[in-house]
């Protein structure tokens, strides 16, 4: 596979795995000179940002060797744990990442938590350059009274739960009430609403976890409200996701025509993607559906709606104070124009009863190591085009570099740019010269600390196990969710 991948990329150097040409007798000096020429790079995080950064470096530098470290025993980050199970086509990018991992100059090391099992200074000592691509592993808090009540959770944790993220596997969301409120109007909010309202029989052929499917089968949620501080012109979701919601089997949209007054004139000025999105919202809210669509909506047993111009003030407790029973919302109005539009409270309040509150107000990165600068307000590593401020040889890419925005394609462009900066610095003589030990040094440290890394071929064994478990029930895979079970299956 390694040599096939090599030809596909058109790389000129021999991979490590290929034997020397017949008749040649590589000397120790030859080995040393190869090692001296090898550019040892370490990437932290195996999601899209990590893999795209590695791919760019391997393609552009024939002597680069890239080690990708990942805290989970399994690769692919948000492609595995963030993409909704009913969007399998988005996960096809895993095939490209697998080709990168099969390169003779690339290695994946899972089950290694940087900042705990090995420090960033230790990595910087072992490699010519280190790229932090570990994404946004946290969620933004609402910072309102009552958000700690049972019945409130982050959309990030809910997505992790139905997608098999080990840290969220015991979430147990309570779906016994008939109404759920999602605070936020981005794509993640729409994903969560869609999963809550999709008939379970439509999900049983996806890679949603067995536990999540069991809970969703018992769900009594009939209505989902998605709440936003601003108006229809400021929603953060995209037209593809909106279209899916409008056409969702067994569910009908609830939009208040009053929210769309005067919008027809305003959308003439906006960029085309925003214009098309707003026109679809406007049609759904104000136009009478055709007979077929009207009949479909009339027979729908579930519903979803967008509540605009509302800002959460408090999660309301049940009479016994033990759990969430609703959300108090401040009614807002818009001030300013264009990008500077702000929502300001009018003084009016309204209570929205519900049994489940999901906050979807954004993901957030965490600091990885005390030695790495971190802007906790913005939740990013301070950088200039991917170069970490004041730390030569340290770089970042993806969400930890620019904040949790954009899709996989945005991350690809961003990661290629970081790779470009690293190679420019190499050319300019700004990276350490002379050989670096790379993984050999880190392996010794991990071994002394009792850490057993998971290789890419180990992951392929787990992958085969998941696929085999899924086959029995007609699913593409049944995800393993317990890291201890994964390690046991690998004999670690």
Coordinates of N, CA, C and O in Angstrom, one line a residue, residues 8-158:
X8 N 1.0 7.4 -6.4 CA -0.2 8.2 -6.6 C 0.1 9.7 -6.3 O -0.3 10.6 -7.0
X9 N 1.0 10.0 -5.3 CA 1.3 11.3 -5.0 C 2.4 11.9 -5.9 O 2.7 13.0 -6.0
X10 N 3.2 10.9 -6.6 CA 4.3 11.3 -7.5 C 5.5 11.8 -6.7 O 6.2 12.6 -7.1
X11 N 5.7 11.3 -5.5 CA 6.8 11.6 -4.7 C 8.1 10.9 -5.3 O 8.0 9.8 -5.8
X12 N 9.2 11.6 -5.2 CA 10.4 11.0 -5.8 C 11.2 10.2 -4.9 O 11.9 9.3 -5.3
X13 N 11.2 10.5 -3.6 CA 12.1 9.7 -2.7 C 11.5 8.3 -2.4 O 10.4 8.1 -2.5
X14 N 12.4 7.4 -2.0 CA 12.0 6.0 -1.7 C 11.4 6.1 -0.3 O 11.9 6.7 0.6
X15 N 10.3 5.4 0.0 CA 9.8 5.3 1.3 C 10.7 4.4 2.2 O 11.5 3.6 1.6
X16 N 10.6 4.6 3.5 CA 11.5 3.8 4.4 C 11.3 2.3 4.2 O 12.1 1.5 4.4
X17 N 10.0 1.9 3.9 CA 9.7 0.5 3.9 C 10.2 -0.2 2.6 O 10.1 -1.4 2.6
X18 N 10.7 0.5 1.6 CA 11.2 -0.2 0.4 C 12.6 -0.6 0.6 O 13.5 0.1 1.1
X19 N 13.0 -1.9 0.2 CA 14.4 -2.3 0.4 C 15.3 -1.5 -0.6 O 14.9 -1.0 -1.6
X20 N 16.6 -1.5 -0.2 CA 17.5 -0.8 -1.1 C 17.6 -1.5 -2.5 O 17.4 -2.7 -2.5
X21 N 17.9 -0.8 -3.6 CA 18.1 -1.5 -4.9 C 19.1 -2.6 -4.8 O 20.1 -2.6 -4.1
X22 N 18.8 -3.7 -5.7 CA 19.7 -4.8 -5.7 C 21.2 -4.4 -6.0 O 21.4 -3.5 -6.8
X23 N 22.1 -5.1 -5.3 CA 23.5 -4.8 -5.5 C 24.0 -3.7 -4.7 O 25.2 -3.4 -4.7
X24 N 23.2 -2.9 -4.0 CA 23.7 -1.8 -3.2 C 24.0 -2.3 -1.8 O 23.3 -3.1 -1.3
X25 N 25.0 -1.7 -1.2 CA 25.2 -2.1 0.2 C 25.3 -0.8 1.0 O 26.3 -0.1 1.1
X26 N 24.1 -0.4 1.6 CA 24.1 0.8 2.3 C 25.0 0.8 3.5 O 25.0 -0.2 4.3
X27 N 25.9 1.8 3.6 CA 26.8 1.8 4.7 C 26.2 2.6 5.9 O 25.2 3.2 5.8
X28 N 26.9 2.5 7.1 CA 26.4 3.3 8.2 C 26.5 4.8 7.9 O 25.6 5.5 8.3
X29 N 27.5 5.2 7.1 CA 27.6 6.6 6.8 C 26.4 7.0 5.9 O 25.8 8.1 6.1
X30 N 26.0 6.2 5.0 CA 24.8 6.4 4.2 C 23.6 6.6 5.1 O 22.8 7.6 4.9
X31 N 23.4 5.7 6.1 CA 22.3 5.8 7.0 C 22.3 7.1 7.7 O 21.3 7.8 7.9
X32 N 23.5 7.5 8.2 CA 23.6 8.8 9.0 C 23.3 10.0 8.1 O 22.5 10.9 8.5
X33 N 23.8 10.0 6.9 CA 23.5 11.1 6.0 C 22.0 11.2 5.7 O 21.5 12.3 5.6
X34 N 21.3 10.1 5.5 CA 19.9 10.1 5.3 C 19.2 10.7 6.5 O 18.3 11.5 6.4
X35 N 19.6 10.2 7.7 CA 19.0 10.7 8.9 C 19.2 12.2 9.1 O 18.3 13.0 9.5
X36 N 20.4 12.7 8.7 CA 20.7 14.1 8.8 C 19.8 14.9 7.9 O 19.4 16.0 8.2
X37 N 19.5 14.4 6.7 CA 18.7 15.1 5.8 C 17.2 15.1 6.1 O 16.5 15.9 5.7
X38 N 16.8 14.0 6.9 CA 15.4 13.9 7.2 C 14.9 15.0 8.0 O 15.5 15.4 9.1
X39 N 13.8 15.6 7.6 CA 13.1 16.7 8.3 C 12.1 16.0 9.2 O 11.1 15.4 8.8
X40 N 12.4 16.0 10.5 CA 11.5 15.3 11.5 C 10.4 16.3 12.0 O 10.7 17.3 12.6
X41 N 9.2 16.0 11.7 CA 8.1 16.9 12.1 C 7.0 16.1 12.9 O 6.7 15.0 12.6
X42 N 6.5 16.8 13.9 CA 5.5 16.2 14.7 C 4.2 17.0 14.6 O 4.3 18.3 14.7
X43 N 3.1 16.4 14.4 CA 1.8 17.0 14.4 C 0.9 16.5 15.5 O 0.9 15.3 15.7
X44 N 0.4 17.4 16.3 CA -0.5 17.0 17.4 C -1.9 17.1 17.1 O -2.4 18.2 16.8
X45 N -2.6 16.0 17.0 CA -4.0 16.0 16.6 C -4.2 15.3 15.2 O -3.5 15.6 14.3
X46 N -5.2 14.4 15.1 CA -5.3 13.6 13.9 C -6.7 13.8 13.2 O -7.2 13.0 12.5
X47 N -7.2 15.0 13.4 CA -8.4 15.4 12.7 C -8.0 16.0 11.4 O -6.9 15.9 10.9
X48 N -9.0 16.6 10.6 CA -8.7 17.2 9.3 C -7.4 18.1 9.3 O -6.6 18.0 8.4
X49 N -7.3 19.0 10.3 CA -6.2 19.9 10.4 C -4.9 19.2 10.4 O -3.9 19.5 9.7
X50 N -4.8 18.2 11.3 CA -3.6 17.4 11.5 C -3.2 16.7 10.2 O -2.1 16.7 9.7
X51 N -4.2 15.9 9.6 CA -3.9 15.1 8.4 C -3.6 16.0 7.2 O -2.7 15.7 6.4
X52 N -4.3 17.1 7.0 CA -4.0 18.0 5.9 C -2.6 18.7 6.0 O -1.9 18.8 5.0
X53 N -2.2 19.0 7.3 CA -0.9 19.6 7.5 C 0.2 18.5 7.1 O 1.1 18.8 6.4
X54 N 0.0 17.3 7.6 CA 0.9 16.2 7.3 C 1.0 16.0 5.8 O 2.1 15.9 5.2
X55 N -0.2 15.9 5.1 CA -0.2 15.7 3.7 C 0.6 16.7 2.9 O 1.3 16.4 2.0
X56 N 0.4 18.0 3.3 CA 1.1 19.0 2.5 C 2.6 18.9 2.7 O 3.4 19.1 1.8
X57 N 3.0 18.7 3.9 CA 4.5 18.6 4.2 C 5.1 17.4 3.5 O 6.2 17.5 2.9
X58 N 4.4 16.3 3.5 CA 5.0 15.1 2.8 C 5.1 15.3 1.3 O 6.0 14.9 0.6
X59 N 4.1 16.0 0.8 CA 4.0 16.2 -0.7 C 5.1 17.2 -1.1 O 5.7 17.1 -2.1
X60 N 5.3 18.3 -0.3 CA 6.2 19.4 -0.7 C 7.7 19.1 -0.3 O 8.5 19.8 -0.9
X61 N 7.9 18.2 0.6 CA 9.3 18.0 1.1 C 9.7 16.5 1.0 O 9.2 15.8 1.8
X62 N 10.5 16.1 0.0 CA 10.7 14.6 -0.1 C 11.5 14.0 1.0 O 11.5 12.8 1.1
X63 N 12.1 14.8 1.9 CA 12.8 14.2 3.0 C 12.0 14.4 4.4 O 12.6 14.1 5.4
X64 N 10.8 14.8 4.3 CA 10.0 15.1 5.5 C 9.5 13.7 6.1 O 9.1 12.9 5.3
X65 N 9.6 13.6 7.4 CA 8.9 12.4 8.0 C 8.0 13.1 9.1 O 8.4 13.9 9.9
X66 N 6.7 12.7 9.1 CA 5.7 13.3 10.0 C 5.2 12.2 10.9 O 4.7 11.2 10.5
X67 N 5.2 12.5 12.2 CA 4.6 11.7 13.2 C 3.3 12.4 13.7 O 3.4 13.6 14.1
X68 N 2.2 11.7 13.7 CA 0.9 12.4 14.1 C 0.6 11.7 15.5 O 0.4 10.5 15.6
X69 N 0.4 12.6 16.5 CA 0.1 12.1 17.8 C -1.4 12.5 18.1 O -1.9 13.5 17.7
X70 N -2.1 11.5 18.7 CA -3.5 11.7 19.0 C -3.9 11.1 20.4 O -3.4 10.1 20.7
X71 N -4.7 11.9 21.1 CA -5.0 11.4 22.5 C -6.0 10.2 22.5 O -6.0 9.4 23.4
X72 N -6.9 10.2 21.5 CA -7.8 9.0 21.4 C -7.0 7.8 20.8 O -6.1 8.0 20.1
X73 N -7.5 6.6 21.1 CA -6.8 5.4 20.5 C -7.1 5.4 19.0 O -6.5 4.6 18.3
X74 N -8.1 6.2 18.5 CA -8.5 6.1 17.1 C -8.3 7.5 16.4 O -8.4 8.5 17.0
X75 N -8.0 7.5 15.1 CA -7.8 8.7 14.4 C -9.0 9.4 13.8 O -10.1 8.9 14.0
X76 N -8.8 10.6 13.2 CA -9.8 11.3 12.4 C -10.6 12.4 13.1 O -11.3 13.1 12.5
X77 N -10.4 12.5 14.4 CA -11.0 13.7 15.1 C -12.5 13.9 14.8 O -13.3 13.0 14.8
X78 N -12.8 15.2 14.4 CA -14.2 15.5 14.2 C -14.8 14.9 13.0 O -16.0 14.9 12.9
X79 N -14.0 14.3 12.1 CA -14.7 13.6 11.0 C -15.4 12.3 11.6 O -16.5 12.0 11.2
X80 N -14.7 11.7 12.6 CA -15.3 10.5 13.2 C -16.4 11.0 14.3 O -17.4 10.4 14.4
X81 N -16.0 12.0 15.1 CA -16.8 12.3 16.3 C -17.7 13.5 16.1 O -18.5 13.8 17.0
X82 N -17.6 14.2 15.0 CA -18.4 15.4 14.9 C -19.4 15.4 13.7 O -20.5 16.0 13.8
X83 N -19.1 14.7 12.6 CA -20.0 14.6 11.5 C -21.2 13.7 11.8 O -21.0 12.7 12.4
X84 N -22.4 14.2 11.5 CA -23.6 13.5 11.8 C -23.6 12.1 11.1 O -23.2 12.0 10.0
X85 N -24.2 11.1 11.8 CA -24.2 9.7 11.3 C -25.0 9.6 9.9 O -24.7 8.8 9.1
X86 N -25.9 10.6 9.7 CA -26.7 10.5 8.5 C -26.1 11.3 7.4 O -26.7 11.6 6.4
X87 N -24.8 11.7 7.6 CA -24.0 12.4 6.5 C -22.8 11.6 6.2 O -21.7 12.1 6.2
X88 N -22.9 10.4 5.8 CA -21.7 9.5 5.5 C -20.8 10.0 4.4 O -19.6 9.8 4.5
X89 N -21.4 10.8 3.4 CA -20.6 11.3 2.3 C -19.5 12.2 2.8 O -18.4 12.3 2.2
X90 N -19.7 13.0 3.9 CA -18.8 13.9 4.4 C -17.5 13.2 5.0 O -16.4 13.7 5.0
X91 N -17.8 11.9 5.4 CA -16.7 11.1 6.0 C -15.8 10.5 5.0 O -14.8 9.8 5.3
X92 N -16.1 10.6 3.7 CA -15.2 10.0 2.6 C -13.8 10.6 2.6 O -12.9 9.9 2.1
X93 N -13.6 11.7 3.2 CA -12.3 12.3 3.3 C -11.3 11.4 4.1 O -10.1 11.5 4.0
X94 N -11.9 10.5 4.9 CA -11.1 9.5 5.7 C -10.2 8.7 4.7 O -9.1 8.3 5.1
X95 N -10.7 8.4 3.5 CA -9.9 7.7 2.5 C -8.6 8.4 2.2 O -7.6 7.8 2.1
X96 N -8.7 9.7 2.0 CA -7.5 10.5 1.7 C -6.5 10.5 2.9 O -5.3 10.3 2.7
X97 N -7.1 10.6 4.1 CA -6.2 10.6 5.3 C -5.6 9.2 5.5 O -4.4 9.1 5.9
X98 N -6.3 8.2 5.1 CA -5.7 6.8 5.2 C -4.5 6.7 4.3 O -3.5 6.1 4.6
X99 N -4.7 7.2 3.1 CA -3.5 7.2 2.1 C -2.3 7.9 2.7 O -1.2 7.4 2.6
X100 N -2.5 9.0 3.3 CA -1.4 9.8 4.0 C -0.8 8.9 5.1 O 0.4 8.8 5.1
X101 N -1.6 8.3 5.9 CA -1.1 7.5 7.0 C -0.3 6.2 6.5 O 0.6 5.7 7.2
X102 N -0.7 5.8 5.3 CA 0.0 4.6 4.7 C 1.4 5.0 4.1 O 2.1 4.1 3.7
X103 N 1.7 6.3 4.0 CA 3.0 6.7 3.4 C 4.1 6.2 4.3 O 3.9 6.1 5.5
X104 N 5.2 5.7 3.7 CA 6.3 5.3 4.4 C 7.0 6.3 5.3 O 7.8 6.1 6.2
X105 N 6.6 7.6 5.0 CA 7.2 8.7 5.8 C 6.2 9.3 6.8 O 6.4 10.4 7.3
X106 N 5.2 8.6 7.1 CA 4.2 9.1 8.0 C 3.8 8.0 9.0 O 3.8 6.8 8.7
X107 N 3.7 8.4 10.3 CA 3.3 7.4 11.3 C 2.2 8.1 12.2 O 2.3 9.2 12.5
X108 N 1.2 7.2 12.6 CA 0.2 7.7 13.5 C 0.4 7.0 14.9 O 0.7 5.8 15.0
X109 N 0.4 7.8 16.0 CA 0.5 7.3 17.3 C -0.6 7.8 18.2 O -0.7 8.9 18.6
X110 N -1.7 6.9 18.3 CA -2.8 7.2 19.1 C -2.6 6.8 20.6 O -1.6 6.2 20.9
X111 N -3.6 7.2 21.4 CA -3.5 6.9 22.9 C -2.3 7.6 23.5 O -1.8 7.2 24.5
X112 N -1.9 8.8 23.0 CA -0.9 9.6 23.5 C -1.4 11.0 23.7 O -1.7 11.7 22.8
X113 N -1.5 11.4 25.0 CA -2.1 12.7 25.3 C -0.9 13.7 25.5 O -0.2 13.6 26.5
X114 N -0.8 14.6 24.5 CA 0.3 15.6 24.7 C -0.1 16.6 25.8 O -1.3 17.0 25.8
X115 N 0.8 16.9 26.6 CA 0.5 17.8 27.8 C 0.4 16.9 29.1 O 0.5 17.4 30.2
X116 N 0.1 15.6 28.9 CA 0.0 14.7 30.0 C 1.1 13.6 29.9 O 1.9 13.4 30.8
X117 N 1.0 12.8 28.8 CA 2.0 11.7 28.6 C 3.3 12.2 28.1 O 4.4 11.6 28.4
X118 N 3.3 13.3 27.4 CA 4.6 13.9 26.9 C 4.4 15.4 26.8 O 3.2 15.8 26.4
X119 N 5.4 16.2 27.0 CA 5.2 17.6 27.0 C 5.6 18.2 25.7 O 6.3 17.6 24.9
X120 N 5.1 19.4 25.4 CA 5.5 20.1 24.1 C 7.0 20.4 24.1 O 7.6 20.2 23.1
X121 N 7.6 20.9 25.2 CA 9.1 21.0 25.2 C 9.8 19.7 24.8 O 10.8 19.8 24.1
X122 N 9.3 18.6 25.3 CA 10.0 17.3 24.9 C 9.8 17.0 23.4 O 10.8 16.5 22.8
X123 N 8.7 17.3 22.9 CA 8.5 17.1 21.4 C 9.4 18.1 20.6 O 10.0 17.7 19.6
X124 N 9.5 19.3 21.1 CA 10.3 20.3 20.4 C 11.8 19.9 20.4 O 12.5 20.2 19.5
X125 N 12.2 19.2 21.5 CA 13.6 18.7 21.6 C 13.8 17.6 20.6 O 14.9 17.4 20.0
X126 N 12.8 16.8 20.3 CA 12.9 15.6 19.5 C 12.7 15.8 18.0 O 13.2 15.1 17.2
X127 N 12.0 16.9 17.6 CA 11.7 17.2 16.2 C 12.2 18.6 15.8 O 12.4 19.5 16.6
X128 N 12.4 18.7 14.5 CA 12.8 20.0 13.9 C 11.6 21.0 14.1 O 11.9 22.2 14.2
X129 N 10.4 20.6 14.0 CA 9.2 21.5 14.1 C 8.1 20.7 14.7 O 7.9 19.5 14.5
X130 N 7.2 21.4 15.4 CA 6.0 20.8 16.0 C 4.8 21.7 15.6 O 4.8 22.9 15.7
X131 N 3.8 21.0 15.1 CA 2.5 21.7 14.7 C 1.4 21.2 15.6 O 1.1 20.0 15.6
X132 N 0.8 22.2 16.2 CA -0.4 21.9 17.1 C -1.7 22.0 16.3 O -2.0 23.1 15.8
X133 N -2.4 20.9 16.1 CA -3.6 20.8 15.3 C -4.7 20.1 16.1 O -5.5 19.3 15.5
X134 N -4.8 20.3 17.4 CA -5.7 19.5 18.2 C -7.1 20.0 18.3 O -7.9 19.5 19.1
X135 N -7.5 21.0 17.6 CA -8.9 21.4 17.4 C -9.5 22.1 18.7 O -8.8 22.6 19.5
X136 N -10.8 22.0 18.7 CA -11.5 22.7 19.8 C -12.2 21.6 20.6 O -13.2 21.0 20.2
X137 N -11.7 21.3 21.8 CA -12.1 20.1 22.6 C -13.1 20.4 23.6 O -13.5 19.6 24.4
X138 N -13.6 21.7 23.7 CA -14.5 22.2 24.7 C -15.6 22.9 24.1 O -15.6 23.2 22.9
X139 N -16.6 23.3 25.0 CA -17.7 24.1 24.5 C -17.8 25.5 25.2 O -17.3 25.5 26.4
X140 N -18.3 26.5 24.6 CA -18.5 27.8 25.3 C -19.6 27.7 26.3 O -20.7 27.2 25.9
X141 N -19.4 28.1 27.5 CA -20.5 28.1 28.5 C -21.5 29.2 28.2 O -21.1 30.3 27.6
X142 N -22.7 29.0 28.6 CA -23.8 30.1 28.5 C -23.6 31.2 29.5 O -23.9 32.3 29.3
X143 N -23.0 30.8 30.7 CA -22.8 31.8 31.8 C -24.1 32.4 32.2 O -24.2 33.6 32.3
X144 N -25.1 31.6 32.4 CA -26.4 32.0 32.9 C -26.8 31.1 34.1 O -26.4 30.0 34.2
X145 N -27.6 31.7 35.0 CA -28.1 30.8 36.2 C -28.8 29.6 35.7 O -29.6 29.7 34.7
X146 N -28.6 28.5 36.4 CA -29.3 27.3 36.1 C -28.7 26.4 35.1 O -29.2 25.3 34.8
X147 N -27.6 26.8 34.4 CA -27.0 25.9 33.4 C -26.4 24.7 33.9 O -26.1 23.8 33.1
X148 N -26.3 24.6 35.2 CA -25.7 23.4 35.8 C -26.8 22.3 36.2 O -26.5 21.2 36.6
X149 N -28.0 22.7 35.9 CA -29.1 21.8 36.3 C -29.1 20.5 35.4 O -28.8 20.6 34.2
X150 N -29.5 19.3 36.0 CA -29.7 18.2 35.1 C -30.8 18.5 34.0 O -31.7 19.2 34.3
X151 N -30.6 18.0 32.8 CA -31.5 18.3 31.7 C -30.8 19.4 30.8 O -31.4 19.7 29.8
X152 N -29.7 19.9 31.2 CA -28.9 20.9 30.4 C -27.6 20.3 30.0 O -26.9 19.7 30.8
X153 N -27.3 20.3 28.7 CA -26.0 19.8 28.3 C -25.6 20.6 27.0 O -26.4 21.2 26.4
X154 N -24.3 20.5 26.7 CA -23.8 21.1 25.5 C -24.1 20.3 24.3 O -24.1 19.1 24.4
X155 N -24.4 21.0 23.2 CA -24.6 20.3 21.9 C -23.3 19.5 21.6 O -23.4 18.4 21.0
X156 N -22.2 20.0 22.0 CA -20.9 19.3 21.7 C -20.9 17.9 22.3 O -20.5 16.9 21.7
X157 N -21.3 17.9 23.6 CA -21.4 16.6 24.3 C -22.4 15.6 23.7 O -22.2 14.4 23.6
X158 N -23.6 16.2 23.3 CA -24.7 15.4 22.7 C -24.2 14.8 21.4 O -24.4 13.6 21.2

